[in-house]
Coordinates of C-alpha atoms in Angstrom, one line a residue:
M8 CA 95.8 -21.5 209.6
T9 CA 92.3 -21.3 208.2
N10 CA 91.7 -21.5 204.5
T11 CA 89.4 -18.7 203.6
P12 CA 88.1 -18.5 200.1
E13 CA 89.4 -15.7 198.0
K14 CA 86.8 -13.2 197.2
P15 CA 85.9 -13.1 193.6
K16 CA 87.3 -10.3 191.4
P17 CA 84.6 -7.9 190.6
L18 CA 82.5 -7.8 187.3
V19 CA 82.3 -5.0 185.2
L20 CA 79.8 -5.0 182.1
V21 CA 81.2 -2.7 179.4
V22 CA 78.5 -1.5 177.2
D23 CA 79.3 0.2 174.1
D24 CA 78.4 -0.2 170.5
Y25 CA 81.8 0.8 169.3
Q26 CA 83.9 -2.5 169.3
D27 CA 87.4 -0.7 169.5
A28 CA 86.1 1.1 172.7
R29 CA 84.6 -1.7 174.1
E30 CA 88.0 -3.9 173.8
M31 CA 90.1 -1.1 175.1
Y32 CA 88.3 -0.7 178.1
A33 CA 87.8 -4.3 178.6
E34 CA 91.7 -4.8 178.2
Y35 CA 92.6 -2.2 180.6
L36 CA 90.0 -3.4 183.3
E37 CA 91.3 -6.7 183.2
F38 CA 94.8 -5.4 183.4
S39 CA 93.4 -3.6 186.7
G40 CA 92.1 -6.6 188.2
F41 CA 88.4 -6.8 187.2
R42 CA 86.4 -9.6 185.3
V43 CA 84.7 -8.1 182.3
A44 CA 81.5 -8.9 180.2
E45 CA 80.5 -6.6 177.0
A46 CA 77.4 -5.9 175.4
K47 CA 76.9 -3.7 172.3
N48 CA 73.6 -2.3 172.6
G49 CA 70.9 -1.7 175.2
Q50 CA 68.9 -4.7 175.1
E51 CA 71.8 -6.7 175.3
A52 CA 72.8 -4.9 178.2
L53 CA 69.8 -5.7 180.0
D54 CA 70.0 -9.3 179.1
K55 CA 73.6 -9.7 180.6
A56 CA 73.0 -7.4 183.8
F57 CA 69.9 -9.8 184.6
E58 CA 71.8 -12.9 183.9
L59 CA 75.5 -12.1 185.3
V60 CA 74.5 -9.3 188.0
P61 CA 77.6 -7.3 187.6
D62 CA 79.1 -5.3 190.3
V63 CA 79.4 -2.1 188.1
I64 CA 77.7 -1.2 184.6
L65 CA 79.9 1.1 182.3
M66 CA 77.1 2.4 179.9
D67 CA 77.4 4.1 176.7
L68 CA 74.3 6.4 176.4
S69 CA 74.2 6.6 172.5
L70 CA 73.5 2.9 171.5
P71 CA 71.6 1.2 169.0
V72 CA 68.2 -0.9 169.6
M73 CA 67.9 0.5 172.9
D74 CA 70.0 3.4 174.1
G75 CA 71.8 3.7 177.1
W76 CA 69.2 6.3 178.8
E77 CA 66.3 3.8 178.7
A78 CA 68.4 0.6 179.3
T79 CA 69.7 2.3 182.7
R80 CA 65.9 3.4 183.4
R81 CA 64.8 -0.2 183.2
L82 CA 68.0 -1.6 185.2
K83 CA 67.2 1.0 188.2
G84 CA 63.4 -0.1 188.0
D85 CA 64.1 -3.7 188.3
A86 CA 64.6 -5.4 191.6
R87 CA 67.0 -7.5 190.5
T88 CA 69.5 -4.7 188.9
R89 CA 68.6 -1.6 190.8
H90 CA 71.5 -1.8 193.1
I91 CA 74.2 -1.9 190.6
P92 CA 76.1 1.2 189.9
V93 CA 75.9 2.7 186.2
V94 CA 78.3 4.6 185.2
A95 CA 77.6 6.8 182.0
L96 CA 80.0 6.9 179.5
T97 CA 79.3 9.5 176.6
G98 CA 80.7 11.5 173.9
H99 CA 78.5 14.4 175.0
A100 CA 80.2 16.9 177.3
L101 CA 77.0 19.3 177.6
K102 CA 76.2 20.9 180.8
G103 CA 72.7 19.2 181.0
H104 CA 73.8 15.8 180.0
S105 CA 75.3 14.8 183.4
E106 CA 72.0 16.1 185.2
D107 CA 70.2 14.0 182.6
A108 CA 72.1 11.1 183.2
N109 CA 71.6 11.5 186.9
Q110 CA 67.9 11.6 186.5
A111 CA 67.8 8.5 184.3
G112 CA 69.5 6.6 187.3
C113 CA 73.1 6.9 186.4
D114 CA 75.3 6.8 189.6
A115 CA 78.4 8.9 187.8
Y116 CA 79.2 10.2 184.7
V117 CA 82.3 10.0 182.5
T118 CA 82.9 11.8 179.1
K119 CA 84.5 10.0 176.7
P120 CA 87.1 10.0 175.3
C121 CA 88.6 9.3 179.0
L122 CA 92.0 8.1 180.1
P123 CA 91.7 4.3 181.1
D124 CA 93.0 5.5 184.6
A125 CA 90.2 7.6 185.2
L126 CA 87.6 5.0 184.2
V127 CA 89.0 2.4 186.4
D128 CA 89.2 5.2 189.3
Q129 CA 85.4 5.8 189.1
V130 CA 84.8 2.1 189.0
K131 CA 86.6 1.3 191.9
K132 CA 84.6 4.4 193.7
M133 CA 81.5 2.8 192.7
I134 CA 82.6 -0.5 194.2
E135 CA 83.8 1.0 197.5
R136 CA 80.4 3.1 197.8
R137 CA 78.1 0.1 197.2
E138 CA 80.1 -2.1 199.9
A139 CA 80.0 0.9 202.2
A140 CA 76.2 0.9 201.7
Q141 CA 75.8 -2.8 201.9
A142 CA 78.1 -2.7 205.1
R143 CA 75.6 -0.5 207.0

């Protein structure tokens, strides 16, 4: 019997300036089998993404210091992080926002408030899509 090392749990970076939302998402993601790191603004998101290289980033778009739009553009413009899927989290359900989020480099878009199951499903989809792309 070969002793194969267990694959580490995927790491999700949760970026939201609202602490209660961050904690709720983090707890549910951890319960669902993910490791979680947190950031409260766009600059902190960049710093943590460069340091930790997470598997997925959940990015609130309305953030202090640097907004999620700019943070996403910078992540997608950097060779170290451009491969990381970014899921936009926003309270703006306006029709044009999803297209704007895609143009900024977001890979998916979730409107808050959202059910935790829907968020976990989106994270799993992003990881599966990334793994499929790496397998090619």
